Amino acid sequence: MKTLNKILIAMTAVALMVTTSCLDDSMVDIEVENFAGSPYIADFNELPNSAGYIKRSFQGTTDPSVTYSANFRVNLSSPWQLDEDLQVTVRLDEQAVQEYIANVDPEFQVLSASKHNFSETTVTIPAGEREVEFSVDFSPAGLSADDKYMIAFSIVSTSNPDVLISGNYGTQYVQIGVTNIFHGSYTLDAYWLYGGATDYSFLCSTDDLAFGTVSSRTIITSYTYPGWGYNYLITVDMDNPQTIEGHEGAMKFTVTVEGREDACEQHDDYNGEVWNYCYQDENGKYHFKLCQTYTSGSGPHFSANWYHQN
């Protein structure tokens, strides 16, 4: 069956994967009604998202000598372990990626062979065990956080003819991403007025707040009070560095609450200070100075926050 059909099957079967879906494998014309009578199947058992792929992200870099290693897991789905070692051969599958791009998501690009060291490997699941990992080295230099890259691995053979290759999960699709330069853990020194009056800063300050990558210049992080479940979207103007409050190379940014943009007001000047900019210190760490008001049904909520990269 074509790779596209495998993708579509995998996307609709994700919710069942952790139970018996990888054993009820229509690709090999097997219908399992009793788990104890099910066959031995080799597969990838890391749960993909609803689009059918998993993710691996690395710190963006311009240094071609920098590499990062990522592990991937091969699994034996069966009622019992084997009493002998099982060799499983995994091969790079660029055709699977090309079909995914053509039929599922044209925004992806095939990850260049120059950005990884994998072509094929044979791994061994020891007797009495179910899993084994293999490692791939990635070289992210030059990759952009604005682009989407994909690589795929397919199980092509096993040493035991009674062990079948899963039709649903015999190919592992992987999105390879790079983070932007602001990505990482930050300490938040918060000032938050709930409803414009009550100082709830003590609820907000933390020494480990994640800044995540949306694009090369946009960050997502929790709203000042994480308990609300909202997120800030911070987009940095990287094209116009300037000196702000003595910080050379500082960059202004815009900030909104995701999905609540119409209820936000940004304050670039507050209490005689400049706000909503970031800068990099002499140790390479970034600092963000944020000031804005988000208005909900309970009133205006004012934030004046410092974020310091850990």
Backbone as numpy.savetxt, mean C-alpha at the origin, in Angstrom:
# Nx Ny Nz CAx CAy CAz Cx Cy Cz
-7.58 -21.56 -19.42 -8.41 -20.37 -19.42 -7.54 -19.13 -19.42
-7.98 -18.06 -20.07 -7.17 -16.86 -20.19 -6.93 -16.24 -18.83
-5.83 -15.49 -18.75 -5.45 -14.85 -17.50 -6.54 -13.91 -17.01
-7.20 -13.18 -17.93 -8.25 -12.25 -17.52 -9.34 -12.96 -16.75
-9.72 -14.15 -17.22 -10.76 -14.90 -16.51 -10.31 -15.25 -15.11
-9.01 -15.58 -14.97 -8.49 -15.88 -13.64 -8.61 -14.66 -12.73
-8.31 -13.47 -13.28 -8.40 -12.25 -12.50 -9.82 -12.03 -12.02
-10.79 -12.16 -12.94 -12.18 -11.91 -12.58 -12.67 -12.90 -11.54
-12.25 -14.15 -11.68 -12.62 -15.16 -10.69 -12.04 -14.80 -9.33
-10.76 -14.40 -9.34 -10.10 -14.05 -8.08 -10.77 -12.88 -7.41
-11.19 -11.87 -8.20 -11.79 -10.67 -7.63 -13.12 -10.98 -6.97
-13.90 -11.91 -7.55 -15.19 -12.24 -6.97 -15.09 -13.24 -5.83
-13.95 -13.90 -5.71 -13.82 -14.95 -4.69 -13.03 -14.52 -3.47
-12.60 -13.27 -3.42 -11.72 -12.83 -2.33 -12.33 -13.11 -0.96
-13.63 -12.84 -0.82 -14.26 -12.98 0.49 -14.24 -14.42 0.99
-14.10 -15.36 0.08 -14.12 -16.76 0.47 -12.74 -17.38 0.56
-11.73 -16.60 0.24 -10.39 -17.17 0.10 -9.88 -17.84 1.35
-10.17 -17.25 2.49 -9.60 -17.78 3.73 -10.32 -19.04 4.20
-11.39 -19.44 3.51 -12.07 -20.68 3.91 -11.75 -21.78 2.91
-12.61 -21.94 1.91 -12.39 -23.08 1.01 -12.29 -22.70 -0.45
-12.26 -21.38 -0.78 -12.29 -21.00 -2.19 -11.13 -21.56 -2.97
-9.94 -21.61 -2.34 -8.79 -22.08 -3.11 -8.84 -23.58 -3.32
-9.75 -24.26 -2.63 -9.92 -25.70 -2.84 -11.09 -25.97 -3.78
-12.10 -25.09 -3.77 -13.20 -25.20 -4.71 -12.78 -24.49 -5.98
-11.91 -25.10 -6.73 -11.19 -24.44 -7.80 -11.76 -24.87 -9.14
-12.66 -24.05 -9.68 -13.33 -24.42 -10.91 -12.37 -24.49 -12.10
-11.20 -23.84 -11.96 -10.24 -23.85 -13.07 -9.70 -25.24 -13.35
-9.77 -26.13 -12.36 -9.30 -27.49 -12.59 -10.47 -28.47 -12.52
-11.68 -27.94 -12.72 -12.89 -28.76 -12.79 -13.09 -29.61 -11.55
-12.86 -28.99 -10.39 -13.03 -29.70 -9.12 -14.06 -28.96 -8.29
-15.04 -29.66 -7.80 -16.02 -29.08 -6.90 -15.92 -29.81 -5.57
-15.59 -29.03 -4.54 -15.33 -29.62 -3.24 -16.54 -29.42 -2.34
-17.13 -30.50 -1.90 -18.24 -30.43 -0.95 -17.79 -30.81 0.44
-16.73 -31.58 0.54 -16.21 -32.04 1.82 -14.73 -31.71 1.87
-14.32 -30.83 2.81 -12.93 -30.38 2.88 -11.98 -31.56 3.01
-12.38 -32.58 3.76 -11.49 -33.72 4.00 -11.20 -34.47 2.71
-12.06 -34.33 1.71 -11.84 -35.03 0.45 -11.26 -34.14 -0.62
-10.83 -32.96 -0.26 -10.35 -32.00 -1.25 -8.93 -32.34 -1.69
-8.52 -31.83 -2.86 -7.20 -32.16 -3.40 -6.11 -31.28 -2.79
-4.88 -31.58 -3.16 -3.74 -30.74 -2.79 -3.55 -29.69 -3.88
-3.49 -28.42 -3.47 -3.39 -27.32 -4.43 -2.29 -26.36 -3.99
-1.43 -25.99 -4.93 -0.40 -24.98 -4.68 -0.94 -23.62 -5.10
-0.77 -22.62 -4.20 -1.30 -21.30 -4.50 -0.51 -20.23 -3.76
-0.88 -18.97 -4.06 -0.42 -17.83 -3.26 -1.55 -17.50 -2.29
-1.27 -17.44 -1.01 -2.37 -17.26 -0.07 -2.38 -15.91 0.64
-1.61 -14.92 0.11 -1.74 -13.57 0.65 -2.98 -12.93 0.02
-3.90 -12.48 0.86 -5.20 -12.02 0.39 -5.08 -10.77 -0.48
-5.53 -10.81 -1.73 -5.49 -9.61 -2.57 -6.65 -8.68 -2.23
-6.57 -7.44 -2.72 -7.69 -6.52 -2.53 -8.79 -6.82 -3.54
-9.83 -5.99 -3.54 -10.98 -6.27 -4.40 -10.65 -6.16 -5.88
-9.53 -5.51 -6.20 -9.10 -5.41 -7.60 -8.19 -6.55 -8.00
-7.87 -7.44 -7.07 -7.14 -8.65 -7.41 -5.63 -8.61 -7.22
-5.10 -7.58 -6.54 -3.65 -7.51 -6.35 -3.30 -7.15 -4.92
-2.05 -7.45 -4.55 -1.49 -7.04 -3.26 -0.54 -5.87 -3.53
-0.01 -5.26 -2.46 0.84 -4.09 -2.63 2.16 -4.26 -1.88
3.21 -3.70 -2.46 4.49 -3.53 -1.78 4.96 -2.10 -2.08
5.32 -1.35 -1.03 5.76 0.02 -1.20 7.15 0.21 -0.63
7.93 1.06 -1.28 9.30 1.33 -0.86 9.54 2.83 -0.84
10.53 3.24 -0.06 10.89 4.65 -0.01 11.41 5.11 -1.35
10.85 6.22 -1.86 11.33 6.76 -3.12 12.77 7.22 -3.00
13.53 7.08 -4.08 14.94 7.44 -4.06 15.40 7.77 -5.47
16.50 8.52 -5.54 17.14 8.77 -6.83 18.45 8.00 -6.96
18.79 7.22 -5.94 20.05 6.47 -5.91 19.85 5.08 -6.51
20.44 4.80 -7.68 20.23 3.51 -8.34 20.84 2.33 -7.60
21.70 2.60 -6.62 22.32 1.50 -5.86 21.43 1.02 -4.72
20.36 1.75 -4.41 19.47 1.39 -3.30 18.52 0.28 -3.74
18.45 -0.79 -2.98 17.51 -1.88 -3.25 16.74 -2.22 -1.98
15.54 -2.72 -2.17 14.71 -3.19 -1.07 14.25 -4.61 -1.38
14.18 -5.44 -0.35 13.76 -6.82 -0.52 12.33 -7.00 -0.04
11.55 -7.77 -0.78 10.17 -8.08 -0.39 9.95 -9.58 -0.51
9.18 -10.13 0.43 8.89 -11.57 0.44 7.49 -11.86 -0.06
7.34 -13.02 -0.68 6.06 -13.49 -1.18 5.90 -14.95 -0.78
4.69 -15.37 -0.52 4.43 -16.65 0.13 3.72 -17.63 -0.80
4.29 -18.82 -0.92 3.67 -19.94 -1.64 3.08 -20.90 -0.61
1.90 -21.40 -0.90 1.14 -22.15 0.09 0.65 -23.49 -0.48
0.53 -24.49 0.38 -0.09 -25.76 0.03 -1.45 -25.83 0.71
-2.51 -25.73 -0.09 -3.87 -25.83 0.43 -4.32 -27.29 0.36
-4.59 -27.85 1.53 -4.93 -29.27 1.57 -5.43 -29.62 2.97
-6.15 -30.74 3.09 -6.60 -31.14 4.43 -5.46 -31.61 5.31
-4.39 -32.13 4.70 -3.24 -32.60 5.47 -1.96 -32.12 4.79
-0.90 -32.04 5.55 0.40 -31.76 4.97 0.92 -33.01 4.25
1.87 -32.78 3.36 2.52 -33.91 2.68 3.60 -34.50 3.57
3.91 -35.78 3.36 4.98 -36.42 4.11 6.29 -36.41 3.32
6.36 -35.55 2.32 7.58 -35.39 1.52 7.73 -33.92 1.15
8.96 -33.52 0.85 9.19 -32.15 0.40 8.47 -31.92 -0.93
8.00 -30.67 -1.11 7.34 -30.30 -2.36 8.08 -29.12 -2.99
8.56 -29.31 -4.21 9.19 -28.22 -4.93 8.14 -27.51 -5.79
8.13 -26.20 -5.70 7.17 -25.38 -6.46 7.98 -24.35 -7.26
7.74 -24.31 -8.56 8.45 -23.36 -9.42 7.56 -22.16 -9.73
8.12 -20.97 -9.49 7.42 -19.70 -9.71 8.17 -18.92 -10.77
7.42 -18.33 -11.71 8.04 -17.63 -12.83 7.44 -16.23 -12.96
8.27 -15.27 -13.38 7.79 -13.94 -13.72 6.78 -14.06 -14.86
5.66 -13.32 -14.75 4.59 -13.45 -15.74 4.20 -12.06 -16.26
4.97 -11.55 -17.21 4.67 -10.24 -17.78 3.40 -10.26 -18.62
3.10 -11.40 -19.22 1.88 -11.48 -20.03 0.65 -11.28 -19.16
0.68 -11.82 -17.94 -0.45 -11.64 -17.04 -0.66 -10.17 -16.73
0.45 -9.43 -16.53 0.33 -8.00 -16.26 -0.22 -7.26 -17.47
0.27 -7.60 -18.65 -0.20 -6.93 -19.86 -1.70 -7.17 -20.07
-2.17 -8.36 -19.78 -3.59 -8.65 -19.92 -4.40 -7.90 -18.86
-3.84 -7.79 -17.65 -4.51 -7.03 -16.60 -4.66 -5.57 -17.03
-3.60 -5.00 -17.57 -3.64 -3.61 -18.02 -4.67 -3.44 -19.14
-4.67 -4.36 -20.09 -5.56 -4.25 -21.25 -7.03 -4.44 -20.88
-7.29 -5.27 -19.88 -8.68 -5.66 -19.62 -9.26 -5.20 -18.29
-8.39 -4.78 -17.36 -8.88 -4.42 -16.03 -8.58 -2.97 -15.68
-7.31 -2.56 -15.74 -6.93 -1.22 -15.30 -5.81 -0.68 -16.17
-6.13 0.16 -17.16 -5.11 0.66 -18.09 -4.17 1.69 -17.46
-4.42 2.10 -16.21 -3.53 3.07 -15.57 -2.22 2.42 -15.09
-2.18 1.11 -15.02 -0.96 0.42 -14.58 0.08 0.39 -15.70
1.34 0.27 -15.27 2.46 0.02 -16.18 3.15 -1.26 -15.74
3.73 -1.97 -16.71 4.55 -3.14 -16.39 5.82 -2.63 -15.70
6.14 -3.19 -14.53 7.37 -2.81 -13.86 8.56 -3.28 -14.69
9.43 -2.36 -15.02 10.59 -2.67 -15.87 11.47 -3.73 -15.23
12.04 -4.58 -16.08 12.94 -5.63 -15.60 14.17 -5.04 -14.92
14.49 -3.80 -15.23 15.64 -3.15 -14.60 15.36 -2.76 -13.15
14.10 -2.87 -12.73 13.72 -2.46 -11.38 13.54 -3.64 -10.42
13.89 -4.86 -10.88 13.82 -6.02 -9.99 14.80 -7.08 -10.49
15.02 -8.11 -9.67 16.01 -9.14 -10.04 15.39 -10.51 -10.23
14.08 -10.57 -10.51 13.40 -11.87 -10.53 13.11 -12.32 -11.95
13.31 -13.62 -12.18 12.86 -14.24 -13.42 12.15 -15.56 -13.11
12.79 -16.40 -12.29 12.19 -17.68 -11.93 12.91 -18.23 -10.70
12.16 -18.96 -9.88 12.77 -19.62 -8.73 12.00 -20.89 -8.43
12.69 -21.84 -7.81 12.04 -23.05 -7.30 12.23 -23.08 -5.80
11.12 -23.12 -5.08 11.15 -23.13 -3.62 10.67 -24.48 -3.12
11.01 -24.79 -1.88 10.65 -26.09 -1.31 9.79 -25.91 -0.07
8.60 -26.50 -0.11 7.76 -26.59 1.08 8.17 -27.88 1.79
8.76 -27.78 2.97 9.25 -28.99 3.64 8.12 -29.95 4.00
8.45 -31.24 4.07 7.47 -32.25 4.50 6.87 -31.85 5.84
5.56 -31.97 5.93 4.87 -31.63 7.18 4.54 -30.17 7.35
4.89 -29.33 6.36 4.60 -27.90 6.44 3.76 -27.47 5.25
3.29 -26.22 5.31 2.37 -25.74 4.28 2.88 -24.54 3.49
3.85 -23.79 4.02 4.22 -22.54 3.40 5.72 -22.40 3.22
6.08 -21.56 2.24 7.48 -21.18 2.05 7.47 -19.81 1.38
8.49 -19.02 1.64 8.58 -17.69 1.05 9.74 -17.62 0.06
9.60 -16.74 -0.91 10.72 -16.39 -1.78 10.86 -14.88 -1.76
12.06 -14.42 -2.07 12.38 -13.00 -1.94 12.71 -12.40 -3.30
12.31 -11.15 -3.48 12.62 -10.41 -4.71 13.22 -9.07 -4.30
14.30 -8.66 -4.96 14.91 -7.36 -4.71 14.39 -6.35 -5.72
14.04 -5.16 -5.22 13.51 -4.10 -6.07 14.42 -2.88 -6.00
14.57 -2.20 -7.14 15.38 -0.98 -7.23 14.46 0.17 -7.64
13.95 0.93 -6.68 12.92 1.92 -6.98 13.42 3.25 -7.51
14.73 3.42 -7.69 15.25 4.71 -8.15 14.55 5.15 -9.43
14.05 6.38 -9.42 13.42 6.93 -10.61 11.94 6.64 -10.74
11.40 5.74 -9.92 9.96 5.48 -9.97 9.21 6.65 -9.34
8.04 6.95 -9.87 7.26 8.08 -9.39 6.08 7.63 -8.55
5.82 8.37 -7.48 4.65 8.08 -6.65 3.36 8.41 -7.37
3.45 9.07 -8.52 2.26 9.42 -9.30 1.86 8.31 -10.27
2.71 7.31 -10.43 2.45 6.24 -11.39 2.12 4.93 -10.68
1.49 4.01 -11.42 1.11 2.70 -10.90 1.87 1.62 -11.66
2.62 0.82 -10.91 3.45 -0.23 -11.51 2.98 -1.60 -11.01
3.08 -2.60 -11.89 2.64 -3.94 -11.51 3.64 -4.98 -11.98
3.80 -6.01 -11.14 4.56 -7.20 -11.48 3.69 -8.40 -11.10
3.89 -9.53 -11.77 3.10 -10.72 -11.46 3.99 -11.95 -11.44
3.67 -12.87 -10.54 4.37 -14.14 -10.43 3.35 -15.26 -10.60
3.71 -16.28 -11.37 2.81 -17.41 -11.57 3.49 -18.72 -11.18
2.74 -19.57 -10.49 3.21 -20.93 -10.22 3.07 -21.72 -11.51
4.16 -22.34 -11.96 4.13 -23.03 -13.25 4.27 -24.53 -13.12
4.79 -25.03 -11.99 4.91 -26.48 -11.85 5.15 -26.86 -10.39
4.88 -28.14 -10.09 5.18 -28.70 -8.77 5.87 -30.06 -8.99
6.61 -30.50 -7.99 7.34 -31.77 -8.12 6.45 -32.98 -7.93
5.26 -32.77 -7.40 4.33 -33.87 -7.17 3.16 -33.74 -8.13
2.95 -34.71 -9.03 1.87 -34.58 -10.02 0.49 -34.57 -9.40
0.36 -34.98 -8.15 -0.94 -34.96 -7.49 -1.26 -33.60 -6.87
-0.28 -32.69 -6.86 -0.52 -31.34 -6.36 -0.85 -30.44 -7.53
-2.06 -29.92 -7.55 -2.54 -29.10 -8.64 -2.17 -27.64 -8.42
-2.12 -26.86 -9.49 -1.87 -25.42 -9.40 -3.22 -24.72 -9.40
-3.43 -23.85 -8.43 -4.71 -23.16 -8.32 -4.98 -22.30 -9.55
-6.19 -22.39 -10.06 -6.60 -21.52 -11.15 -6.99 -20.15 -10.66
-7.45 -20.06 -9.41 -7.87 -18.78 -8.85 -6.70 -17.99 -8.28
-5.77 -18.69 -7.63 -4.70 -18.01 -6.92 -3.32 -18.54 -7.30
-3.19 -18.99 -8.54 -1.91 -19.45 -9.02 -1.03 -18.33 -9.54
-1.61 -17.13 -9.67 -0.85 -15.95 -10.06 -1.02 -14.87 -9.00
0.11 -14.29 -8.58 0.10 -13.21 -7.60 0.39 -11.90 -8.33
-0.62 -11.01 -8.37 -0.45 -9.68 -8.95 -0.02 -8.73 -7.84
1.01 -7.93 -8.11 1.59 -7.06 -7.08 1.74 -5.64 -7.61
1.12 -4.68 -6.93 1.39 -3.28 -7.24 2.65 -2.86 -6.50
3.59 -2.30 -7.24 4.82 -1.79 -6.65 4.72 -0.26 -6.59
4.79 0.27 -5.38 4.67 1.71 -5.20 5.88 2.29 -4.53
6.06 3.59 -4.71 7.11 4.31 -3.99 6.45 5.42 -3.19
7.01 5.72 -2.05 6.47 6.77 -1.21 7.04 8.12 -1.63
6.32 9.18 -1.26 6.87 10.50 -1.51 7.85 10.88 -0.40
8.49 12.04 -0.52 9.55 12.40 0.41 9.04 12.75 1.80
7.72 12.93 1.95 7.15 13.32 3.24 6.63 12.12 4.03
6.57 10.99 3.41 6.00 9.77 4.00 6.75 9.37 5.27
6.01 8.92 6.29 6.69 8.43 7.49 5.92 8.71 8.77
6.60 8.52 9.89 6.02 8.72 11.22 6.36 10.12 11.73
5.37 10.77 12.34 5.53 12.13 12.84 5.04 12.22 14.28
5.61 13.17 15.00 5.10 13.56 16.31 4.17 14.76 16.11
2.96 14.67 16.63 1.97 15.73 16.50 1.87 16.50 17.81
2.17 17.79 17.73 1.96 18.72 18.84 0.73 19.54 18.48
-0.42 19.15 19.03 -1.71 19.66 18.57 -2.28 20.74 19.48
-2.99 21.67 18.84 -3.87 22.59 19.54 -5.22 22.50 18.85
-6.22 22.00 19.56 -7.52 21.72 18.94 -8.64 22.25 19.82
-9.43 23.16 19.27 -10.60 23.70 19.97 -11.85 23.06 19.39
-12.47 22.22 20.18 -13.71 21.56 19.75 -14.86 22.56 19.82
-15.59 22.68 18.71 -16.70 23.62 18.67 -16.26 25.07 18.81
-14.96 25.31 18.61 -14.44 26.65 18.69 -14.24 27.16 20.10
-14.45 26.28 21.11 -14.39 26.77 22.48 -13.65 25.85 23.45
-13.85 24.55 23.35 -13.30 23.62 24.34 -11.95 23.09 23.88
-10.93 23.28 24.72 -9.57 22.85 24.38 -9.43 21.35 24.64
-9.41 20.58 23.56 -9.25 19.14 23.64 -7.90 18.71 23.06
-6.90 19.57 23.17 -5.59 19.26 22.60 -5.02 17.97 23.16
-5.32 17.69 24.43 -4.75 16.50 25.07 -5.24 15.21 24.41
-6.36 15.28 23.70 -6.87 14.09 23.01 -6.11 13.80 21.72
-5.38 14.78 21.24 -4.86 14.71 19.87 -3.36 14.47 19.78
-2.59 15.08 20.68 -1.14 14.99 20.55 -0.67 13.55 20.66
0.30 13.21 19.82 0.82 11.84 19.78 2.24 11.86 19.25
3.01 10.84 19.61 4.39 10.77 19.12 4.55 9.78 17.97
3.45 9.30 17.40 3.55 8.35 16.28 2.32 8.46 15.40
2.32 9.44 14.52 1.23 9.66 13.58 1.76 9.43 12.18
1.06 8.64 11.40 1.53 8.27 10.06 1.13 9.29 9.02
2.10 9.69 8.20 1.85 10.44 6.97 1.96 9.44 5.83
0.88 9.24 5.09 0.88 8.29 3.98 0.96 8.98 2.64
1.39 8.25 1.63 1.56 8.78 0.29 0.29 8.64 -0.52
-0.17 9.75 -1.12 -1.25 9.74 -2.11 -0.66 9.93 -3.50
0.25 10.89 -3.60 0.97 11.15 -4.85 2.33 11.73 -4.48
3.06 12.19 -5.46 4.40 12.71 -5.18 4.38 13.94 -4.29
3.25 14.64 -4.24 3.18 15.86 -3.44 1.98 15.93 -2.51
1.20 14.87 -2.42 0.03 14.86 -1.55 0.16 13.78 -0.49
-0.17 14.16 0.75 -0.07 13.28 1.91 -1.47 13.09 2.48
-1.70 11.93 3.05 -2.92 11.68 3.81 -2.53 11.32 5.24
-3.22 11.95 6.20 -2.97 11.65 7.61 -4.25 11.87 8.38
-4.31 11.35 9.57 -5.52 11.46 10.37 -5.84 12.92 10.67
-7.14 13.25 10.69 -7.58 14.56 11.15 -7.06 14.77 12.57
-6.96 16.04 13.00 -6.36 16.37 14.29 -6.81 15.45 15.41
-8.12 15.17 15.48 -8.59 14.21 16.47 -8.87 12.89 15.77
-7.96 11.90 15.91 -8.09 10.64 15.16 -9.40 9.90 15.41
-10.01 10.10 16.58 -11.23 9.37 16.92 -12.39 9.64 15.99
-12.34 10.72 15.24 -13.44 11.03 14.32 -13.38 10.18 13.07
-12.23 9.65 12.76 -12.11 8.80 11.58 -11.94 9.56 10.28
-11.80 10.89 10.33 -11.58 11.66 9.12 -10.08 11.78 8.84
-9.77 12.23 7.61 -8.37 12.38 7.22 -8.11 13.76 6.64
-6.92 14.27 6.93 -6.43 15.44 6.23 -5.82 15.02 4.90
-6.03 15.83 3.87 -5.27 15.74 2.63 -4.43 17.00 2.53
-3.11 16.81 2.48 -2.17 17.93 2.45 -1.42 17.87 1.13
-1.54 18.92 0.32 -0.86 18.97 -0.98 0.18 20.09 -0.96
1.44 19.72 -1.15 2.56 20.64 -1.02 2.90 21.27 -2.37
3.09 22.57 -2.38 3.53 23.28 -3.58 5.05 23.15 -3.67
5.50 22.11 -4.32 6.93 21.82 -4.40 7.65 22.65 -5.46
6.88 23.36 -6.28 7.47 24.11 -7.39 7.91 25.51 -6.99
7.55 25.95 -5.78 7.84 27.33 -5.39 8.44 27.41 -3.99
9.63 26.83 -3.79 10.26 26.93 -2.47 10.62 28.38 -2.15
10.58 28.71 -0.87 10.85 30.08 -0.44 11.38 30.07 0.99
11.76 31.22 1.48 12.19 31.32 2.86 11.03 31.83 3.70
10.62 31.03 4.69 9.49 31.38 5.55 9.94 31.25 7.00
9.77 32.31 7.74 10.15 32.35 9.15 11.57 31.83 9.37
12.46 32.21 8.47 13.87 31.83 8.59 14.21 30.46 8.04
13.24 29.73 7.53 13.48 28.38 7.00 13.63 28.44 5.48
14.85 28.26 4.99 15.09 28.27 3.56 14.53 27.01 2.90
14.02 27.18 1.69 13.47 26.04 0.95 12.12 25.58 1.46
11.46 26.41 2.29 10.14 26.04 2.81 9.12 26.02 1.68
8.08 25.22 1.85 7.06 25.06 0.82 5.67 25.21 1.43
4.85 26.05 0.82 3.47 26.22 1.27 2.65 24.97 0.89
1.55 24.76 1.60 0.66 23.65 1.24 -0.79 24.04 1.45
-1.66 23.30 0.80 -3.10 23.41 1.04 -3.54 22.20 1.85
-4.54 22.41 2.72 -5.01 21.32 3.58 -6.53 21.33 3.61
-7.13 20.16 3.46 -8.57 19.99 3.58 -8.84 18.70 4.34
-10.08 18.53 4.78 -10.52 17.28 5.36 -11.17 16.46 4.24
-10.65 15.27 4.02 -11.10 14.43 2.91 -12.61 14.23 2.95
-13.27 14.53 1.84 -14.71 14.37 1.74 -15.51 15.48 2.39
-14.83 16.44 3.02 -15.50 17.55 3.69 -14.89 18.87 3.23
-14.44 18.91 2.01 -13.70 20.07 1.51 -14.50 21.37 1.64
-15.81 21.32 1.42 -16.63 22.53 1.47 -16.80 23.05 2.89
-16.45 22.24 3.88 -16.63 22.64 5.28 -15.30 23.07 5.91
-14.28 23.32 5.09 -12.95 23.63 5.60 -12.53 25.06 5.26
-11.83 25.68 6.16 -11.22 26.99 5.92 -9.77 26.93 6.38
-8.89 27.31 5.50 -7.46 27.29 5.78 -7.02 28.67 6.26
-6.17 28.71 7.31 -5.70 29.97 7.86 -4.18 30.08 7.66
-3.78 30.83 6.65 -2.35 30.96 6.36 -1.67 31.98 7.27
-2.44 32.87 7.84 -1.93 33.86 8.80 -2.80 33.79 10.05
-2.19 33.46 11.16 -2.94 33.35 12.41 -2.04 33.77 13.58
-2.57 34.64 14.40 -1.88 35.06 15.62 -0.49 35.63 15.32
-0.39 36.35 14.21 0.86 36.98 13.84 1.91 36.05 13.27
1.54 34.81 12.95 2.48 33.83 12.42 2.03 33.35 11.04
2.99 32.82 10.29 2.70 32.19 9.00 2.42 30.72 9.25
1.37 30.20 8.61 0.98 28.81 8.79 0.82 28.13 7.44
0.64 26.84 7.49 0.42 25.98 6.32 1.62 26.00 5.37
2.75 25.64 5.96 3.96 25.43 5.19 4.77 24.31 5.85
5.73 23.79 5.11 6.63 22.76 5.65 8.05 23.10 5.26
8.99 22.54 5.99 10.40 22.73 5.67 11.18 21.51 6.13
12.38 21.37 5.59 13.28 20.26 5.93 14.43 20.81 6.76
14.71 20.18 7.91 15.78 20.67 8.77 17.14 20.13 8.33
18.19 20.50 9.08 19.56 20.11 8.70 19.79 18.61 8.80
18.90 17.90 9.49 19.01 16.44 9.61 18.16 15.70 8.58
17.55 16.45 7.67 16.74 15.83 6.62 15.31 15.53 7.04
14.90 15.96 8.23 13.55 15.71 8.72 12.62 16.85 8.32
11.35 16.48 8.01 10.37 17.48 7.62 9.51 17.90 8.81
9.08 19.17 8.76 8.22 19.74 9.79 7.07 20.45 9.08
5.85 20.21 9.55 4.66 20.81 8.97 3.96 21.66 10.01
3.59 22.88 9.61 2.88 23.81 10.48 1.52 24.07 9.86
0.46 23.55 10.49 -0.88 23.49 9.89 -1.88 24.27 10.73
-2.72 25.05 10.05 -3.78 25.80 10.75 -5.03 25.85 9.88
-6.13 25.32 10.40 -7.37 25.32 9.64 -8.56 25.09 10.55
-9.75 25.36 10.03 -11.01 25.11 10.74 -11.88 24.18 9.92
-12.37 23.15 10.57 -13.34 22.24 9.96 -14.65 22.40 10.71
-15.73 22.69 10.01 -17.03 22.92 10.64 -17.96 21.74 10.38
-18.46 21.17 11.47 -19.43 20.07 11.39 -20.72 20.52 12.07
-21.63 19.58 12.26 -22.89 19.91 12.92 -22.73 20.38 14.34
-21.61 20.05 14.97 -21.36 20.45 16.35 -20.55 21.74 16.44
-20.35 22.39 15.30 -19.70 23.69 15.32 -18.36 23.69 14.63
-17.65 24.85 14.67 -16.32 24.96 14.06 -15.25 24.36 14.97
-14.36 23.59 14.36 -13.29 22.92 15.13 -11.96 23.44 14.60
-11.27 24.16 15.44 -10.06 24.88 15.04 -8.81 24.09 15.40
-7.88 23.98 14.44 -6.63 23.27 14.66 -5.45 24.17 14.34
-4.45 24.16 15.22 -3.17 24.82 14.97 -2.10 23.84 15.40
-1.53 23.10 14.47 -0.72 21.92 14.77 0.69 22.01 14.21
1.64 21.45 14.95 2.98 21.19 14.46 3.16 19.69 14.29
3.72 19.28 13.17 4.05 17.88 12.90 5.57 17.80 12.68
6.24 16.93 13.42 7.69 16.78 13.32 8.03 15.35 12.94
8.72 15.17 11.85 9.04 13.83 11.37 10.01 13.12 12.33
9.68 11.90 12.69 10.49 11.13 13.63 11.73 10.53 12.96
